[in-house]
Tab-separated table of C-alpha atoms in Angstrom:
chain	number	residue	atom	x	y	z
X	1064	UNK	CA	0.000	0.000	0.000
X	1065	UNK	CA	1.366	3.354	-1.301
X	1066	UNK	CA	0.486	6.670	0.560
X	1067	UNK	CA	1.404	10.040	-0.065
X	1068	UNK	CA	1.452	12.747	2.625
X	1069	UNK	CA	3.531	15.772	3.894
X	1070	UNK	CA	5.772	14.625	7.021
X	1071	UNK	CA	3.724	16.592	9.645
X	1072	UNK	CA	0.922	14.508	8.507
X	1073	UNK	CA	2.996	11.456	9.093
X	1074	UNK	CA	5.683	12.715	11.595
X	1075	UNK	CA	4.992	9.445	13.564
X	1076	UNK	CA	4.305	5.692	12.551
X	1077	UNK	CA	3.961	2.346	14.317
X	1078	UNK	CA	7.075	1.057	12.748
X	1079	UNK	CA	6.852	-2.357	13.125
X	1080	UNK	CA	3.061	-2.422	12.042
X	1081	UNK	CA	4.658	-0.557	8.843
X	1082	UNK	CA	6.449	-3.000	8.354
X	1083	UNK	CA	4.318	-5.969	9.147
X	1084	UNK	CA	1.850	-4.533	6.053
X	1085	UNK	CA	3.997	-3.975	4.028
X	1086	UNK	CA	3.568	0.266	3.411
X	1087	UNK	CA	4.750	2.841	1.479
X	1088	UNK	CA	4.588	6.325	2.185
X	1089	UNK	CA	6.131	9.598	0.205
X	1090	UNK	CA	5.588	13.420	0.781
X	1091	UNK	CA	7.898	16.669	0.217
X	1092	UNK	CA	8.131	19.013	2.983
X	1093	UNK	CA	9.297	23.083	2.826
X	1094	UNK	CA	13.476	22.715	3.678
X	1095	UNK	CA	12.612	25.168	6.382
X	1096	UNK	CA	11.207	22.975	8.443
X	1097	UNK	CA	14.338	20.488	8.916
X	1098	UNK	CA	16.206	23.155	11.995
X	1099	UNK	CA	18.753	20.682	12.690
X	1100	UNK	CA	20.140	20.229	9.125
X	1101	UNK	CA	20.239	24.350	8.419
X	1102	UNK	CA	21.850	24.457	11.488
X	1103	UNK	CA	24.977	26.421	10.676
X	1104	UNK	CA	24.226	26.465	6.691
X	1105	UNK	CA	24.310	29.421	4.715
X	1106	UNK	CA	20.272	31.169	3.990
X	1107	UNK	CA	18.554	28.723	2.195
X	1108	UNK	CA	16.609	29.273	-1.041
X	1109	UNK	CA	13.122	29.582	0.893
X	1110	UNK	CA	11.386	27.897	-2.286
X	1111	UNK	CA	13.624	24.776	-1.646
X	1112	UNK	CA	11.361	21.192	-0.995
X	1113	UNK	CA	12.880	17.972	0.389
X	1114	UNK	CA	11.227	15.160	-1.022
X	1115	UNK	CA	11.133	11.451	0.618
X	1116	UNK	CA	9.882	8.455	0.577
X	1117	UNK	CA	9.738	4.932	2.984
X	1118	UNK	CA	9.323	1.757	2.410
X	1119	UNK	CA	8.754	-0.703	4.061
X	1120	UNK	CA	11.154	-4.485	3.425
X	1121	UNK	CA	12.764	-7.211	5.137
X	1122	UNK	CA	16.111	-8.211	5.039
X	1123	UNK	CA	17.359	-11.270	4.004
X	1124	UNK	CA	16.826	-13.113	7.379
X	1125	UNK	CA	13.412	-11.301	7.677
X	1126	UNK	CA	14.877	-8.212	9.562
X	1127	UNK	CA	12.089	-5.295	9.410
X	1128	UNK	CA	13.604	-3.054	7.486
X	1129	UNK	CA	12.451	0.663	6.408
X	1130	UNK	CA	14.456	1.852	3.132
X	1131	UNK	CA	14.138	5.563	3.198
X	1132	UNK	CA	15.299	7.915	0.136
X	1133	UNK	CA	15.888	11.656	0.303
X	1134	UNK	CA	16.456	14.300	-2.397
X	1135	UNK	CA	16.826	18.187	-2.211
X	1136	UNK	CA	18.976	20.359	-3.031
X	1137	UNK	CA	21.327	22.687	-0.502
X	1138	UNK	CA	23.241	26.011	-0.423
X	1139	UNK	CA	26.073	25.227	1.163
X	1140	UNK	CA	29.519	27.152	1.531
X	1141	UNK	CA	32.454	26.292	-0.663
X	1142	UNK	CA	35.477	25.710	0.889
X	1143	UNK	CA	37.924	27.079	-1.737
X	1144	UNK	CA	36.300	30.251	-2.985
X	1145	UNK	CA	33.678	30.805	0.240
X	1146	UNK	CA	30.863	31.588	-2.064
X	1147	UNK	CA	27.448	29.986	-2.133
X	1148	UNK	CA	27.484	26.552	-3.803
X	1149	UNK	CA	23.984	24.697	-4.839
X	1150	UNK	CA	24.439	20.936	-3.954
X	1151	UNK	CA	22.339	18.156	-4.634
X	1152	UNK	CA	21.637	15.972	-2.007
X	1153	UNK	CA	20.515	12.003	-2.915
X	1154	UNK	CA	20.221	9.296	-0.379
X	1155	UNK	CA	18.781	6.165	0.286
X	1156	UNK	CA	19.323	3.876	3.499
X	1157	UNK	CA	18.345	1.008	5.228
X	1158	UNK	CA	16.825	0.940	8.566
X	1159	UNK	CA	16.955	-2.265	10.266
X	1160	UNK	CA	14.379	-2.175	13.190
X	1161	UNK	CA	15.501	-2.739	16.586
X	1162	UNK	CA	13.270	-3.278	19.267
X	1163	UNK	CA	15.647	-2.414	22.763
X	1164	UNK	CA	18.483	-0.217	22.951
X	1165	UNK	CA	20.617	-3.270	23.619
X	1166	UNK	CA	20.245	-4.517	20.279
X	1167	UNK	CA	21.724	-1.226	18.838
X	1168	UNK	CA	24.898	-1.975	19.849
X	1169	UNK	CA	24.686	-6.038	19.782
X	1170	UNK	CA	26.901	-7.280	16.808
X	1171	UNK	CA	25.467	-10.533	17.389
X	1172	UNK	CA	21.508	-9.532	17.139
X	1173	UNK	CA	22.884	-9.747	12.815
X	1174	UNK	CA	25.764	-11.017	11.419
X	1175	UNK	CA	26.965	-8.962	8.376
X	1176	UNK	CA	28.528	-12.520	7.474
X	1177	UNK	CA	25.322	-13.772	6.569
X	1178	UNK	CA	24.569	-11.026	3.968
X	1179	UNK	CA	28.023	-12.472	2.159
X	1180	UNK	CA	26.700	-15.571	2.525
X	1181	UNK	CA	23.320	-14.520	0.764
X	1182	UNK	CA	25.097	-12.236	-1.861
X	1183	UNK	CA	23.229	-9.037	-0.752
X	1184	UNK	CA	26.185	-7.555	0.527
X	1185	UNK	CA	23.733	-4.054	1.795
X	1186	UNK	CA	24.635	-2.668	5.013
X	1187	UNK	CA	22.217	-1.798	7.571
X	1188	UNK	CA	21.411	1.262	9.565
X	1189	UNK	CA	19.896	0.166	12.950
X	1190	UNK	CA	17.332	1.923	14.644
X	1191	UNK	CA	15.449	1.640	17.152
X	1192	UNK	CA	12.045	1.138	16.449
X	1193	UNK	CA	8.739	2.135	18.171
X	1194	UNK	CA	4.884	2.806	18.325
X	1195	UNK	CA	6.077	6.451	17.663
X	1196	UNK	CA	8.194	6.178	15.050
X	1197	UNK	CA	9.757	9.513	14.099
X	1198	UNK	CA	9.974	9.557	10.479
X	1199	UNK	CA	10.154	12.962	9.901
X	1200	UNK	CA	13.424	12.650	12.107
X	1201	UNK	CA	14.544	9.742	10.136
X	1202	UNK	CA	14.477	11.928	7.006
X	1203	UNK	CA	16.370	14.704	8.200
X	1204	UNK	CA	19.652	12.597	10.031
X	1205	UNK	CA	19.350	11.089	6.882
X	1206	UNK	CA	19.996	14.376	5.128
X	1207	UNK	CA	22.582	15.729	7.983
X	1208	UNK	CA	24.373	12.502	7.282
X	1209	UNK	CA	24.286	13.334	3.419
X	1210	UNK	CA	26.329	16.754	3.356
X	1211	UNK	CA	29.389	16.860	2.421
X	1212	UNK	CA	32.207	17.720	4.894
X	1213	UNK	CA	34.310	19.226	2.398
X	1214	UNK	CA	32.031	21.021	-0.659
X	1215	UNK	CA	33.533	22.743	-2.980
X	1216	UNK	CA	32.800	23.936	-6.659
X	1217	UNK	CA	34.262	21.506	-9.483
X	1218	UNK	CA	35.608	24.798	-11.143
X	1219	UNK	CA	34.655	28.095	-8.660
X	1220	UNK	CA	32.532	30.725	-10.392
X	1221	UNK	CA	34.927	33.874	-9.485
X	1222	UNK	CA	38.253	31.670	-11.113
X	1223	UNK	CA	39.605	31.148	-7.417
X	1224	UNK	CA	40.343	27.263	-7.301
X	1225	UNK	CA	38.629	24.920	-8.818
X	1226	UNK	CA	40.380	21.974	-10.808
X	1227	UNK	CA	42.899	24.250	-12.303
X	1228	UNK	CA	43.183	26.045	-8.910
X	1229	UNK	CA	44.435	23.188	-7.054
X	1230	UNK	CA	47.348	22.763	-9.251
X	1231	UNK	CA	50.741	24.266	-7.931
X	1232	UNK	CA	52.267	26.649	-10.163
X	1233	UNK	CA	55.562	24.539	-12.160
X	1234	UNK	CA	58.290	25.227	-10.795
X	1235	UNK	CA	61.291	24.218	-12.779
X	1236	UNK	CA	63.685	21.055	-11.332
X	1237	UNK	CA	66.074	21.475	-9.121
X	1238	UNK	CA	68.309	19.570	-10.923
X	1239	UNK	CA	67.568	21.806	-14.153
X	1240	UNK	CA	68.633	24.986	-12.041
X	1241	UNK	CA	71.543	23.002	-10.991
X	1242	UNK	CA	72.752	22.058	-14.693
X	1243	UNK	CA	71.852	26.189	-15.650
X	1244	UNK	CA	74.074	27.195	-13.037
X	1245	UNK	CA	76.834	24.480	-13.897
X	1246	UNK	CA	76.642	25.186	-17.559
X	1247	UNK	CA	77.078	29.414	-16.638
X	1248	UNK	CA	79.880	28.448	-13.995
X	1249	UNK	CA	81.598	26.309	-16.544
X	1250	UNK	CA	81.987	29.259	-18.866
X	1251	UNK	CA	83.946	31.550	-16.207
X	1252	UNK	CA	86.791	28.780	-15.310
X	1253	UNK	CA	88.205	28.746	-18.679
């Protein structure tokens, strides 16, 4: 079952029973809204959406999983020229369902051996899951997770870095400044 809603609508889900049925949900949401991700991030285009979507899965030894996606598109600051640089943000993850704290840190409630062993070789985020589910939380670590630490412009608009700016100047050999000042010392001996 597919459902499409903004995340205030569906901020909160019984996980499991997500899960269990086998759901779908999708909505877009104003970039505004996600505080925590803006947090430090250069003024935002206010028409910017982030769009998302869960569904609901099972792992290969019947793990609930949620795979959650996330797109949008942030102003960040680039770290050569310091000027405003639109990035793209795409991510999808997998959730594996936890239900107690313990199991969040037990490496033995799944063995990433077995996913070798099935060919699947997809790593799992675990969470822990509830009656309260906070999806709309989900979406935006997922997001905070997704920025780069470093961006930076491919070529930066003002000329200042960029592919060609990272390139040190050539400087000639030592050795060639050696053989120059041989070949000129060479000429005063005789």
């Amino acid at each position: 079952m597919k459902e499409s809603s903004e995340p205030g609508a569906v901020r909160h889900i019984d996980a499991f029973e997500f899960v269990r049925l086998g759901r779908s949900l999708e909505g877009s949401a104003p970039l505004a809204r996600f505080v925590r991700l803006l947090d430090g991030l250069p003024e935002q285009d206010p028409s910017a959406v982030v769009r998302w979507s869960a569904q609901a899965d099972r792992g290969p030894l019947g793990e609930p999983l949620i795979r959650l996606a996330v797109e949008t598109v942030l102003t960040v600051q680039c770290q050569r020229c310091l000027g405003p640089l639109a990035m793209p943000i795409e991510s999808e993850v997998a959730l594996q369902l936890v239900e107690t704290e313990a199991e969040l840190d037990d490496p033995d409630s799944f063995d990433e051996s077995d996913l070798e062993e099935l060919g699947s070789g997809q790593d799992f985020e675990k969470v822990l899951g509830s009656r309260r589910f906070d999806l709309f939380e989900q979406v935006e670590d997922e997001l905070i997770l997704s920025v780069p630490y470093v961006p930076r412009h491919d070529v930066c608009p003002d000329g200042g870095g960029g592919s060609s700016g990272d390139a040190p100047e050539k400087k000639p050999s030592p050795f060639a400044v050696l053989a120059g000042l041989k070949g000129s010392t060479g000429d005063v001996g005789k």
